[in-house]
């Protein structure tokens, strides 16, 4: 190396010097000078490719065990030693490395029919959200025929987040392919190996629910799902790098816009936009099941008397009507905490706190809590405006709960905000059959037999309370204690 540099420098500084003169100055052979002047790059030392004579009889055996049987080198060495090899380990491993270098990994381009295969993978990215660099997981689900892709983002890569991304992708595609190609992540494979591998039981249940066959790429074979590997580089180069986002929601919105742009761009392999080929492939996808696999019954919590639940070191509010009840919690996209009732209806949503020991409260969860201050007559008027045909229930409630009917009526009106009116009418009829007009009975019957409203109707009670006759509030209403005395005949 040093001679090569010196020869080059001498010739550059003294172009008139000949090879013979340079050889005399440096005391090297003339051929060395000629060779150095001919080569444009420095010479590299390479060991002569001499194969130990002791290895020649085992050459075919070593190649077979390495390439076909996929046996590791140390085990092959033990086997040929038992067969009579008495050479050194260094000679054997030099020979083994040469065999590996000569083997070029090749594969045949693999195309699938419409609706045959979907590939799925994900990658973490460092994304600037606000003023903070945040780790965001981007999932990609791509159909093998059309190359139509779906991007989903999350702040978590737990198995529940992976399943959620898959289900969201299936929903947006409007169906499922015959099989799904994944890698060997722990959420898919419990035990790795070429032959003796074991699928994750929950993932198998997920695939059974969607009637989709799971297939995997062997370790060291990333090209078998190259359709879904390549989009991640494109995503980073054309979307992630040098972009800033005001919030995680902003990132998700922009990601969907980028997805739409990519699906309408002509694909280099198919020479068609994925959105056009997707119209053909979508008809070949199987229909989605009626319900999702990932239900809300993942973790349960009990609502405290102050209308809070505890999750991951912080506390979150729920509507006060659920105080003392069991609720179910589910994390969506590693970002949002969703709280469900026992009827599988969402009752509250919070952004997950990034700090521990925080109390996150939505004031609307406490709205009207023990604050329906209208008098008995006004409550009855409101009840009849909502249930004009159920005056009979009101009368029987007042008879049975004669000591404090206002409290029971207040609670029933609160319950009415969360259940359809028709469900309450059925509860009234059932209460009449059993002669039990307590709000506890009404609430229990509804929770056992009916679901909550998906969207609460306008807060009728709050609106009507605005028009309360002020004269009710100005009157000094007194009541004799004898009114509360229970008759001996009753």
GROMACS .gro file of C-alpha atoms in nm:
model
  490
    1UNK     CA    1   0.000   0.000   0.000
    2UNK     CA    2   0.277   0.246   0.098
    3UNK     CA    3   0.480   0.158  -0.215
    4UNK     CA    4   0.175   0.216  -0.434
    5UNK     CA    5   0.115   0.563  -0.286
    6UNK     CA    6   0.486   0.659  -0.310
    7UNK     CA    7   0.512   0.545  -0.672
    8UNK     CA    8   0.199   0.743  -0.765
    9UNK     CA    9   0.330   1.056  -0.591
   10UNK     CA   10   0.675   1.036  -0.754
   11UNK     CA   11   0.527   0.998  -1.099
   12UNK     CA   12   0.281   1.283  -1.043
   13UNK     CA   13   0.551   1.524  -0.921
   14UNK     CA   14   0.809   1.416  -1.181
   15UNK     CA   15   0.628   1.303  -1.497
   16UNK     CA   16   0.961   1.262  -1.677
   17UNK     CA   17   1.080   0.986  -1.441
   18UNK     CA   18   1.072   0.645  -1.601
   19UNK     CA   19   0.983   0.318  -1.437
   20UNK     CA   20   1.347   0.212  -1.417
   21UNK     CA   21   1.449   0.529  -1.229
   22UNK     CA   22   1.156   0.503  -0.988
   23UNK     CA   23   1.246   0.138  -0.919
   24UNK     CA   24   1.603   0.237  -0.832
   25UNK     CA   25   1.492   0.520  -0.602
   26UNK     CA   26   1.248   0.301  -0.409
   27UNK     CA   27   1.453  -0.017  -0.437
   28UNK     CA   28   1.167  -0.223  -0.575
   29UNK     CA   29   1.133  -0.422  -0.894
   30UNK     CA   30   1.045  -0.248  -1.218
   31UNK     CA   31   0.741  -0.474  -1.258
   32UNK     CA   32   0.610  -0.351  -0.922
   33UNK     CA   33   0.634   0.008  -1.047
   34UNK     CA   34   0.457  -0.075  -1.375
   35UNK     CA   35   0.178  -0.256  -1.192
   36UNK     CA   36   0.126   0.031  -0.949
   37UNK     CA   37   0.106   0.286  -1.232
   38UNK     CA   38  -0.148   0.072  -1.418
   39UNK     CA   39  -0.386   0.026  -1.121
   40UNK     CA   40  -0.620   0.306  -1.022
   41UNK     CA   41  -0.698   0.164  -0.676
   42UNK     CA   42  -0.461   0.045  -0.403
   43UNK     CA   43  -0.381  -0.326  -0.406
   44UNK     CA   44  -0.563  -0.550  -0.160
   45UNK     CA   45  -0.415  -0.852   0.006
   46UNK     CA   46  -0.603  -1.173  -0.054
   47UNK     CA   47  -0.521  -1.513   0.083
   48UNK     CA   48  -0.456  -1.774  -0.185
   49UNK     CA   49  -0.762  -1.993  -0.235
   50UNK     CA   50  -0.599  -2.315  -0.133
   51UNK     CA   51  -0.825  -2.591  -0.007
   52UNK     CA   52  -0.687  -2.818   0.259
   53UNK     CA   53  -0.637  -3.159   0.098
   54UNK     CA   54  -0.805  -3.320   0.399
   55UNK     CA   55  -1.131  -3.136   0.316
   56UNK     CA   56  -1.157  -3.237  -0.050
   57UNK     CA   57  -1.320  -3.580   0.022
   58UNK     CA   58  -1.590  -3.408   0.232
   59UNK     CA   59  -1.665  -3.113   0.000
   60UNK     CA   60  -1.992  -3.250  -0.141
   61UNK     CA   61  -2.106  -3.369   0.201
   62UNK     CA   62  -2.042  -3.025   0.356
   63UNK     CA   63  -2.233  -2.845   0.077
   64UNK     CA   64  -2.531  -3.079   0.109
   65UNK     CA   65  -2.554  -3.044   0.486
   66UNK     CA   66  -2.512  -2.667   0.468
   67UNK     CA   67  -2.744  -2.572   0.179
   68UNK     CA   68  -3.002  -2.850   0.164
   69UNK     CA   69  -3.024  -2.979   0.521
   70UNK     CA   70  -2.950  -2.633   0.667
   71UNK     CA   71  -2.720  -2.767   0.939
   72UNK     CA   72  -2.492  -2.521   1.121
   73UNK     CA   73  -2.118  -2.528   1.058
   74UNK     CA   74  -2.007  -2.652   1.402
   75UNK     CA   75  -2.230  -2.956   1.374
   76UNK     CA   76  -2.100  -3.034   1.024
   77UNK     CA   77  -1.746  -3.017   1.163
   78UNK     CA   78  -1.835  -3.274   1.429
   79UNK     CA   79  -1.983  -3.502   1.162
   80UNK     CA   80  -1.685  -3.492   0.926
   81UNK     CA   81  -1.447  -3.538   1.223
   82UNK     CA   82  -1.633  -3.861   1.302
   83UNK     CA   83  -1.593  -3.959   0.937
   84UNK     CA   84  -1.213  -3.917   0.955
   85UNK     CA   85  -1.131  -3.550   0.896
   86UNK     CA   86  -0.814  -3.462   1.091
   87UNK     CA   87  -0.740  -3.112   0.962
   88UNK     CA   88  -0.752  -2.787   1.161
   89UNK     CA   89  -1.067  -2.595   1.252
   90UNK     CA   90  -0.932  -2.277   1.087
   91UNK     CA   91  -0.891  -2.455   0.753
   92UNK     CA   92  -1.244  -2.594   0.780
   93UNK     CA   93  -1.407  -2.256   0.861
   94UNK     CA   94  -1.212  -2.075   0.584
   95UNK     CA   95  -1.347  -2.334   0.342
   96UNK     CA   96  -1.700  -2.300   0.487
   97UNK     CA   97  -1.696  -1.919   0.450
   98UNK     CA   98  -1.590  -1.947   0.084
   99UNK     CA   99  -1.887  -2.177   0.017
  100UNK     CA  100  -2.124  -1.928   0.179
  101UNK     CA  101  -1.979  -1.634  -0.019
  102UNK     CA  102  -2.022  -1.815  -0.349
  103UNK     CA  103  -2.388  -1.886  -0.280
  104UNK     CA  104  -2.595  -1.596  -0.415
  105UNK     CA  105  -2.944  -1.567  -0.271
  106UNK     CA  106  -3.186  -1.572  -0.560
  107UNK     CA  107  -3.560  -1.604  -0.581
  108UNK     CA  108  -3.832  -1.612  -0.841
  109UNK     CA  109  -4.078  -1.321  -0.855
  110UNK     CA  110  -4.395  -1.446  -0.692
  111UNK     CA  111  -4.737  -1.320  -0.798
  112UNK     CA  112  -5.071  -1.415  -0.648
  113UNK     CA  113  -5.422  -1.430  -0.787
  114UNK     CA  114  -5.686  -1.171  -0.683
  115UNK     CA  115  -5.798  -1.233  -0.326
  116UNK     CA  116  -5.535  -1.501  -0.266
  117UNK     CA  117  -5.289  -1.331  -0.031
  118UNK     CA  118  -5.247  -1.031   0.195
  119UNK     CA  119  -4.911  -0.942   0.351
  120UNK     CA  120  -4.874  -0.767   0.686
  121UNK     CA  121  -4.585  -0.608   0.872
  122UNK     CA  122  -4.492  -0.299   1.073
  123UNK     CA  123  -4.201  -0.070   1.147
  124UNK     CA  124  -4.116   0.185   1.418
  125UNK     CA  125  -4.037   0.545   1.325
  126UNK     CA  126  -3.910   0.847   1.512
  127UNK     CA  127  -4.170   1.114   1.436
  128UNK     CA  128  -4.168   1.480   1.538
  129UNK     CA  129  -4.504   1.540   1.709
  130UNK     CA  130  -4.533   1.889   1.849
  131UNK     CA  131  -4.187   1.958   1.985
  132UNK     CA  132  -4.116   1.599   2.085
  133UNK     CA  133  -3.964   1.308   1.897
  134UNK     CA  134  -4.211   1.024   1.946
  135UNK     CA  135  -4.182   0.656   1.863
  136UNK     CA  136  -4.473   0.574   1.633
  137UNK     CA  137  -4.551   0.226   1.501
  138UNK     CA  138  -4.683   0.216   1.145
  139UNK     CA  139  -4.857  -0.103   1.032
  140UNK     CA  140  -4.896  -0.188   0.664
  141UNK     CA  141  -5.141  -0.439   0.515
  142UNK     CA  142  -5.104  -0.491   0.138
  143UNK     CA  143  -5.296  -0.711  -0.104
  144UNK     CA  144  -5.065  -0.928  -0.315
  145UNK     CA  145  -5.242  -0.890  -0.649
  146UNK     CA  146  -5.336  -0.522  -0.661
  147UNK     CA  147  -5.066  -0.387  -0.423
  148UNK     CA  148  -5.345  -0.190  -0.256
  149UNK     CA  149  -5.216  -0.095   0.088
  150UNK     CA  150  -5.359   0.022   0.419
  151UNK     CA  151  -5.152   0.213   0.672
  152UNK     CA  152  -5.245   0.216   1.042
  153UNK     CA  153  -5.055   0.397   1.318
  154UNK     CA  154  -5.023   0.325   1.690
  155UNK     CA  155  -4.808   0.416   1.987
  156UNK     CA  156  -4.794   0.049   2.087
  157UNK     CA  157  -4.689  -0.274   1.919
  158UNK     CA  158  -4.851  -0.513   2.165
  159UNK     CA  159  -5.051  -0.804   2.029
  160UNK     CA  160  -5.380  -0.622   2.091
  161UNK     CA  161  -5.252  -0.326   1.884
  162UNK     CA  162  -5.143  -0.560   1.605
  163UNK     CA  163  -5.487  -0.724   1.597
  164UNK     CA  164  -5.658  -0.385   1.602
  165UNK     CA  165  -5.449  -0.271   1.302
  166UNK     CA  166  -5.537  -0.591   1.115
  167UNK     CA  167  -5.908  -0.552   1.185
  168UNK     CA  168  -5.906  -0.187   1.081
  169UNK     CA  169  -5.728  -0.288   0.759
  170UNK     CA  170  -5.982  -0.563   0.685
  171UNK     CA  171  -6.264  -0.314   0.742
  172UNK     CA  172  -6.114  -0.064   0.499
  173UNK     CA  173  -6.052  -0.334   0.238
  174UNK     CA  174  -6.406  -0.459   0.280
  175UNK     CA  175  -6.306  -0.824   0.313
  176UNK     CA  176  -6.024  -1.076   0.366
  177UNK     CA  177  -5.792  -1.268   0.137
  178UNK     CA  178  -5.756  -1.647   0.155
  179UNK     CA  179  -5.431  -1.630   0.351
  180UNK     CA  180  -5.214  -1.382   0.537
  181UNK     CA  181  -4.833  -1.370   0.516
  182UNK     CA  182  -4.646  -1.244   0.824
  183UNK     CA  183  -4.300  -1.270   0.975
  184UNK     CA  184  -4.206  -1.459   1.292
  185UNK     CA  185  -4.292  -1.194   1.551
  186UNK     CA  186  -4.380  -1.317   1.901
  187UNK     CA  187  -4.743  -1.216   1.862
  188UNK     CA  188  -4.768  -1.471   1.575
  189UNK     CA  189  -4.518  -1.745   1.666
  190UNK     CA  190  -4.462  -1.888   2.015
  191UNK     CA  191  -4.179  -2.121   1.916
  192UNK     CA  192  -3.945  -2.041   1.628
  193UNK     CA  193  -3.784  -2.292   1.392
  194UNK     CA  194  -3.786  -2.409   1.033
  195UNK     CA  195  -3.996  -2.717   1.100
  196UNK     CA  196  -4.068  -2.740   1.471
  197UNK     CA  197  -4.245  -2.407   1.514
  198UNK     CA  198  -4.568  -2.332   1.699
  199UNK     CA  199  -4.828  -2.067   1.618
  200UNK     CA  200  -4.953  -1.839   1.893
  201UNK     CA  201  -5.289  -1.975   2.011
  202UNK     CA  202  -5.458  -1.637   2.026
  203UNK     CA  203  -5.339  -1.552   1.676
  204UNK     CA  204  -5.478  -1.884   1.551
  205UNK     CA  205  -5.812  -1.800   1.713
  206UNK     CA  206  -5.800  -1.460   1.543
  207UNK     CA  207  -5.739  -1.623   1.201
  208UNK     CA  208  -6.017  -1.876   1.264
  209UNK     CA  209  -6.259  -1.592   1.344
  210UNK     CA  210  -6.181  -1.429   1.008
  211UNK     CA  211  -6.152  -1.759   0.819
  212UNK     CA  212  -5.806  -1.668   0.689
  213UNK     CA  213  -5.513  -1.911   0.663
  214UNK     CA  214  -5.192  -1.797   0.839
  215UNK     CA  215  -4.859  -1.841   0.657
  216UNK     CA  216  -4.519  -1.712   0.755
  217UNK     CA  217  -4.189  -1.614   0.602
  218UNK     CA  218  -3.902  -1.839   0.710
  219UNK     CA  219  -3.628  -1.678   0.920
  220UNK     CA  220  -3.373  -1.519   0.688
  221UNK     CA  221  -3.620  -1.504   0.396
  222UNK     CA  222  -3.750  -1.145   0.398
  223UNK     CA  223  -3.802  -1.150   0.022
  224UNK     CA  224  -4.097  -1.390   0.065
  225UNK     CA  225  -4.299  -1.090   0.183
  226UNK     CA  226  -4.115  -0.824  -0.013
  227UNK     CA  227  -4.439  -0.660  -0.126
  228UNK     CA  228  -4.496  -0.535   0.229
  229UNK     CA  229  -4.126  -0.480   0.312
  230UNK     CA  230  -4.061  -0.227   0.035
  231UNK     CA  231  -4.337   0.025   0.122
  232UNK     CA  232  -4.171   0.109   0.455
  233UNK     CA  233  -3.865   0.259   0.287
  234UNK     CA  234  -4.091   0.460   0.057
  235UNK     CA  235  -4.296   0.576   0.356
  236UNK     CA  236  -3.988   0.696   0.542
  237UNK     CA  237  -3.837   0.876   0.240
  238UNK     CA  238  -4.156   1.043   0.117
  239UNK     CA  239  -4.357   1.098   0.435
  240UNK     CA  240  -4.168   1.066   0.765
  241UNK     CA  241  -3.838   1.246   0.697
  242UNK     CA  242  -3.844   1.625   0.740
  243UNK     CA  243  -4.211   1.634   0.838
  244UNK     CA  244  -4.363   1.763   1.161
  245UNK     CA  245  -4.707   1.697   1.305
  246UNK     CA  246  -4.904   1.895   1.560
  247UNK     CA  247  -5.054   1.586   1.729
  248UNK     CA  248  -5.088   1.211   1.696
  249UNK     CA  249  -5.432   1.261   1.541
  250UNK     CA  250  -5.277   1.495   1.285
  251UNK     CA  251  -5.018   1.227   1.202
  252UNK     CA  252  -5.293   0.966   1.152
  253UNK     CA  253  -5.492   1.200   0.925
  254UNK     CA  254  -5.188   1.281   0.712
  255UNK     CA  255  -5.093   0.913   0.696
  256UNK     CA  256  -5.433   0.833   0.545
  257UNK     CA  257  -5.388   1.110   0.289
  258UNK     CA  258  -5.049   0.965   0.200
  259UNK     CA  259  -5.207   0.617   0.171
  260UNK     CA  260  -5.463   0.751  -0.075
  261UNK     CA  261  -5.190   0.920  -0.278
  262UNK     CA  262  -4.980   0.602  -0.299
  263UNK     CA  263  -5.277   0.384  -0.396
  264UNK     CA  264  -5.345   0.614  -0.692
  265UNK     CA  265  -4.983   0.618  -0.810
  266UNK     CA  266  -4.883   0.381  -1.095
  267UNK     CA  267  -4.702   0.081  -0.947
  268UNK     CA  268  -4.364   0.001  -1.106
  269UNK     CA  269  -4.432  -0.375  -1.123
  270UNK     CA  270  -4.795  -0.391  -1.233
  271UNK     CA  271  -4.790  -0.066  -1.437
  272UNK     CA  272  -5.134   0.013  -1.294
  273UNK     CA  273  -5.245   0.220  -0.994
  274UNK     CA  274  -5.330  -0.015  -0.703
  275UNK     CA  275  -5.669   0.155  -0.672
  276UNK     CA  276  -5.767   0.033  -1.022
  277UNK     CA  277  -5.657  -0.328  -0.966
  278UNK     CA  278  -5.822  -0.320  -0.624
  279UNK     CA  279  -6.161  -0.288  -0.793
  280UNK     CA  280  -6.098  -0.633  -0.947
  281UNK     CA  281  -5.953  -0.786  -0.633
  282UNK     CA  282  -6.217  -0.657  -0.393
  283UNK     CA  283  -6.482  -0.878  -0.555
  284UNK     CA  284  -6.267  -1.183  -0.475
  285UNK     CA  285  -6.231  -1.106  -0.105
  286UNK     CA  286  -6.441  -1.306   0.140
  287UNK     CA  287  -6.697  -1.123   0.351
  288UNK     CA  288  -6.621  -0.995   0.699
  289UNK     CA  289  -6.780  -1.164   1.003
  290UNK     CA  290  -7.061  -0.982   1.177
  291UNK     CA  291  -6.849  -0.892   1.480
  292UNK     CA  292  -6.484  -0.822   1.543
  293UNK     CA  293  -6.256  -1.068   1.717
  294UNK     CA  294  -6.100  -0.817   1.953
  295UNK     CA  295  -6.382  -0.748   2.195
  296UNK     CA  296  -6.373  -0.518   2.490
  297UNK     CA  297  -6.358  -0.800   2.741
  298UNK     CA  298  -5.984  -0.766   2.792
  299UNK     CA  299  -5.956  -0.603   3.132
  300UNK     CA  300  -6.223  -0.513   3.384
  301UNK     CA  301  -6.231  -0.238   3.643
  302UNK     CA  302  -6.473  -0.143   3.920
  303UNK     CA  303  -6.590   0.216   3.927
  304UNK     CA  304  -6.531   0.381   4.263
  305UNK     CA  305  -6.785   0.589   4.447
  306UNK     CA  306  -6.616   0.902   4.312
  307UNK     CA  307  -6.684   0.776   3.958
  308UNK     CA  308  -6.323   0.689   3.872
  309UNK     CA  309  -6.139   0.382   3.751
  310UNK     CA  310  -5.768   0.308   3.783
  311UNK     CA  311  -5.559   0.219   3.478
  312UNK     CA  312  -5.182   0.203   3.439
  313UNK     CA  313  -5.111   0.423   3.740
  314UNK     CA  314  -5.364   0.698   3.668
  315UNK     CA  315  -5.738   0.744   3.729
  316UNK     CA  316  -6.008   0.824   3.472
  317UNK     CA  317  -6.368   0.937   3.515
  318UNK     CA  318  -6.684   0.761   3.394
  319UNK     CA  319  -7.049   0.879   3.404
  320UNK     CA  320  -7.166   0.873   3.765
  321UNK     CA  321  -7.455   0.641   3.687
  322UNK     CA  322  -7.195   0.360   3.668
  323UNK     CA  323  -7.051   0.419   4.017
  324UNK     CA  324  -6.998   0.085   4.190
  325UNK     CA  325  -7.037  -0.107   3.862
  326UNK     CA  326  -6.793  -0.330   3.674
  327UNK     CA  327  -6.674  -0.184   3.343
  328UNK     CA  328  -6.438  -0.304   3.070
  329UNK     CA  329  -6.139  -0.112   2.940
  330UNK     CA  330  -5.958  -0.131   2.609
  331UNK     CA  331  -5.660   0.064   2.474
  332UNK     CA  332  -5.690   0.176   2.112
  333UNK     CA  333  -5.375   0.254   1.908
  334UNK     CA  334  -5.174   0.272   2.228
  335UNK     CA  335  -5.316   0.620   2.269
  336UNK     CA  336  -5.683   0.617   2.366
  337UNK     CA  337  -5.848   0.449   2.666
  338UNK     CA  338  -6.198   0.330   2.585
  339UNK     CA  339  -6.435   0.235   2.868
  340UNK     CA  340  -6.733   0.006   2.802
  341UNK     CA  341  -7.036  -0.100   3.003
  342UNK     CA  342  -7.133  -0.462   3.057
  343UNK     CA  343  -7.361  -0.425   2.754
  344UNK     CA  344  -7.051  -0.368   2.536
  345UNK     CA  345  -7.144  -0.002   2.481
  346UNK     CA  346  -6.878   0.267   2.502
  347UNK     CA  347  -6.946   0.508   2.789
  348UNK     CA  348  -6.622   0.711   2.806
  349UNK     CA  349  -6.305   0.781   2.609
  350UNK     CA  350  -5.985   0.936   2.741
  351UNK     CA  351  -5.640   1.011   2.604
  352UNK     CA  352  -5.393   0.800   2.799
  353UNK     CA  353  -5.188   1.000   3.045
  354UNK     CA  354  -4.814   0.993   2.979
  355UNK     CA  355  -4.752   1.048   3.350
  356UNK     CA  356  -4.839   0.831   3.650
  357UNK     CA  357  -5.071   0.926   3.937
  358UNK     CA  358  -5.277   1.168   3.730
  359UNK     CA  359  -5.655   1.210   3.763
  360UNK     CA  360  -5.827   1.274   3.429
  361UNK     CA  361  -6.183   1.399   3.465
  362UNK     CA  362  -6.447   1.495   3.212
  363UNK     CA  363  -6.688   1.731   3.386
  364UNK     CA  364  -6.982   1.605   3.181
  365UNK     CA  365  -6.955   1.270   3.364
  366UNK     CA  366  -7.073   1.451   3.679
  367UNK     CA  367  -7.332   1.670   3.510
  368UNK     CA  368  -7.667   1.676   3.698
  369UNK     CA  369  -7.526   1.451   3.968
  370UNK     CA  370  -7.782   1.483   4.250
  371UNK     CA  371  -7.871   1.819   4.108
  372UNK     CA  372  -8.215   1.782   3.957
  373UNK     CA  373  -8.341   2.046   4.193
  374UNK     CA  374  -8.684   2.082   4.042
  375UNK     CA  375  -8.967   2.001   4.281
  376UNK     CA  376  -9.186   1.695   4.259
  377UNK     CA  377  -9.445   1.855   4.032
  378UNK     CA  378  -9.183   1.970   3.783
  379UNK     CA  379  -9.022   1.625   3.775
  380UNK     CA  380  -9.360   1.470   3.700
  381UNK     CA  381  -9.414   1.718   3.417
  382UNK     CA  382  -9.078   1.628   3.265
  383UNK     CA  383  -9.152   1.255   3.301
  384UNK     CA  384  -9.484   1.291   3.119
  385UNK     CA  385  -9.327   1.492   2.840
  386UNK     CA  386  -9.090   1.202   2.774
  387UNK     CA  387  -9.336   0.921   2.855
  388UNK     CA  388  -9.681   1.068   2.786
  389UNK     CA  389  -9.853   0.725   2.793
  390UNK     CA  390  -9.705   0.610   3.124
  391UNK     CA  391  -9.884   0.823   3.381
  392UNK     CA  392 -10.000   0.499   3.545
  393UNK     CA  393  -9.638   0.414   3.630
  394UNK     CA  394  -9.591   0.756   3.785
  395UNK     CA  395  -9.897   0.714   4.005
  396UNK     CA  396  -9.792   0.368   4.126
  397UNK     CA  397  -9.440   0.494   4.194
  398UNK     CA  398  -9.579   0.770   4.415
  399UNK     CA  399  -9.799   0.523   4.602
  400UNK     CA  400  -9.525   0.268   4.665
  401UNK     CA  401  -9.245   0.519   4.734
  402UNK     CA  402  -9.459   0.767   4.921
  403UNK     CA  403  -9.182   0.872   5.163
  404UNK     CA  404  -8.945   0.995   4.893
  405UNK     CA  405  -9.080   0.940   4.539
  406UNK     CA  406  -8.884   1.240   4.410
  407UNK     CA  407  -8.549   1.067   4.462
  408UNK     CA  408  -8.658   0.751   4.271
  409UNK     CA  409  -8.808   0.963   3.995
  410UNK     CA  410  -8.486   1.164   3.968
  411UNK     CA  411  -8.281   0.846   3.927
  412UNK     CA  412  -8.519   0.700   3.669
  413UNK     CA  413  -8.492   1.021   3.467
  414UNK     CA  414  -8.113   0.989   3.477
  415UNK     CA  415  -8.134   0.628   3.360
  416UNK     CA  416  -8.356   0.746   3.075
  417UNK     CA  417  -8.063   0.937   2.931
  418UNK     CA  418  -7.869   0.614   2.872
  419UNK     CA  419  -8.138   0.372   2.750
  420UNK     CA  420  -8.393   0.399   2.467
  421UNK     CA  421  -8.740   0.512   2.572
  422UNK     CA  422  -8.899   0.190   2.444
  423UNK     CA  423  -8.670  -0.014   2.671
  424UNK     CA  424  -8.783   0.189   2.971
  425UNK     CA  425  -9.149   0.134   2.885
  426UNK     CA  426  -9.087  -0.243   2.888
  427UNK     CA  427  -8.910  -0.204   3.220
  428UNK     CA  428  -9.215  -0.017   3.355
  429UNK     CA  429  -9.445  -0.303   3.250
  430UNK     CA  430  -9.220  -0.562   3.409
  431UNK     CA  431  -9.201  -0.353   3.728
  432UNK     CA  432  -9.580  -0.349   3.732
  433UNK     CA  433  -9.593  -0.730   3.708
  434UNK     CA  434  -9.364  -0.767   4.011
  435UNK     CA  435  -9.500  -0.460   4.188
  436UNK     CA  436  -9.151  -0.310   4.230
  437UNK     CA  437  -9.116   0.053   4.124
  438UNK     CA  438  -8.772   0.122   4.269
  439UNK     CA  439  -8.517   0.287   4.039
  440UNK     CA  440  -8.276   0.006   4.139
  441UNK     CA  441  -8.517  -0.250   3.995
  442UNK     CA  442  -8.560  -0.047   3.674
  443UNK     CA  443  -8.185  -0.005   3.628
  444UNK     CA  444  -8.112  -0.371   3.697
  445UNK     CA  445  -8.375  -0.488   3.450
  446UNK     CA  446  -8.240  -0.260   3.176
  447UNK     CA  447  -7.878  -0.361   3.232
  448UNK     CA  448  -7.971  -0.727   3.208
  449UNK     CA  449  -8.185  -0.702   2.897
  450UNK     CA  450  -8.098  -0.396   2.691
  451UNK     CA  451  -7.799  -0.212   2.553
  452UNK     CA  452  -7.719   0.150   2.614
  453UNK     CA  453  -7.791   0.404   2.347
  454UNK     CA  454  -7.505   0.429   2.101
  455UNK     CA  455  -7.555   0.806   2.105
  456UNK     CA  456  -7.730   0.977   2.393
  457UNK     CA  457  -8.024   1.188   2.289
  458UNK     CA  458  -8.030   1.555   2.378
  459UNK     CA  459  -8.027   1.609   2.748
  460UNK     CA  460  -8.403   1.665   2.767
  461UNK     CA  461  -8.407   1.710   3.140
  462UNK     CA  462  -8.135   1.974   3.133
  463UNK     CA  463  -8.311   2.160   2.852
  464UNK     CA  464  -8.650   2.148   3.017
  465UNK     CA  465  -8.506   2.258   3.349
  466UNK     CA  466  -8.420   2.591   3.191
  467UNK     CA  467  -8.792   2.666   3.165
  468UNK     CA  468  -8.877   2.589   3.525
  469UNK     CA  469  -9.147   2.818   3.658
  470UNK     CA  470  -8.962   3.052   3.895
  471UNK     CA  471  -9.265   3.064   4.121
  472UNK     CA  472  -9.186   2.711   4.231
  473UNK     CA  473  -8.850   2.827   4.360
  474UNK     CA  474  -8.986   3.136   4.534
  475UNK     CA  475  -9.254   2.960   4.736
  476UNK     CA  476  -9.172   2.872   5.092
  477UNK     CA  477  -9.301   2.516   5.090
  478UNK     CA  478  -9.338   2.357   5.433
  479UNK     CA  479  -9.476   2.019   5.519
  480UNK     CA  480  -9.605   1.882   5.846
  481UNK     CA  481  -9.414   1.590   5.997
  482UNK     CA  482  -9.744   1.404   6.017
  483UNK     CA  483  -9.730   1.371   5.639
  484UNK     CA  484  -9.447   1.122   5.681
  485UNK     CA  485  -9.635   0.908   5.936
  486UNK     CA  486  -9.726   0.568   5.797
  487UNK     CA  487 -10.084   0.463   5.854
  488UNK     CA  488 -10.129   0.159   6.074
  489UNK     CA  489 -10.371   0.014   5.821
  490UNK     CA  490 -10.111   0.010   5.545
   0.00000   0.00000   0.00000
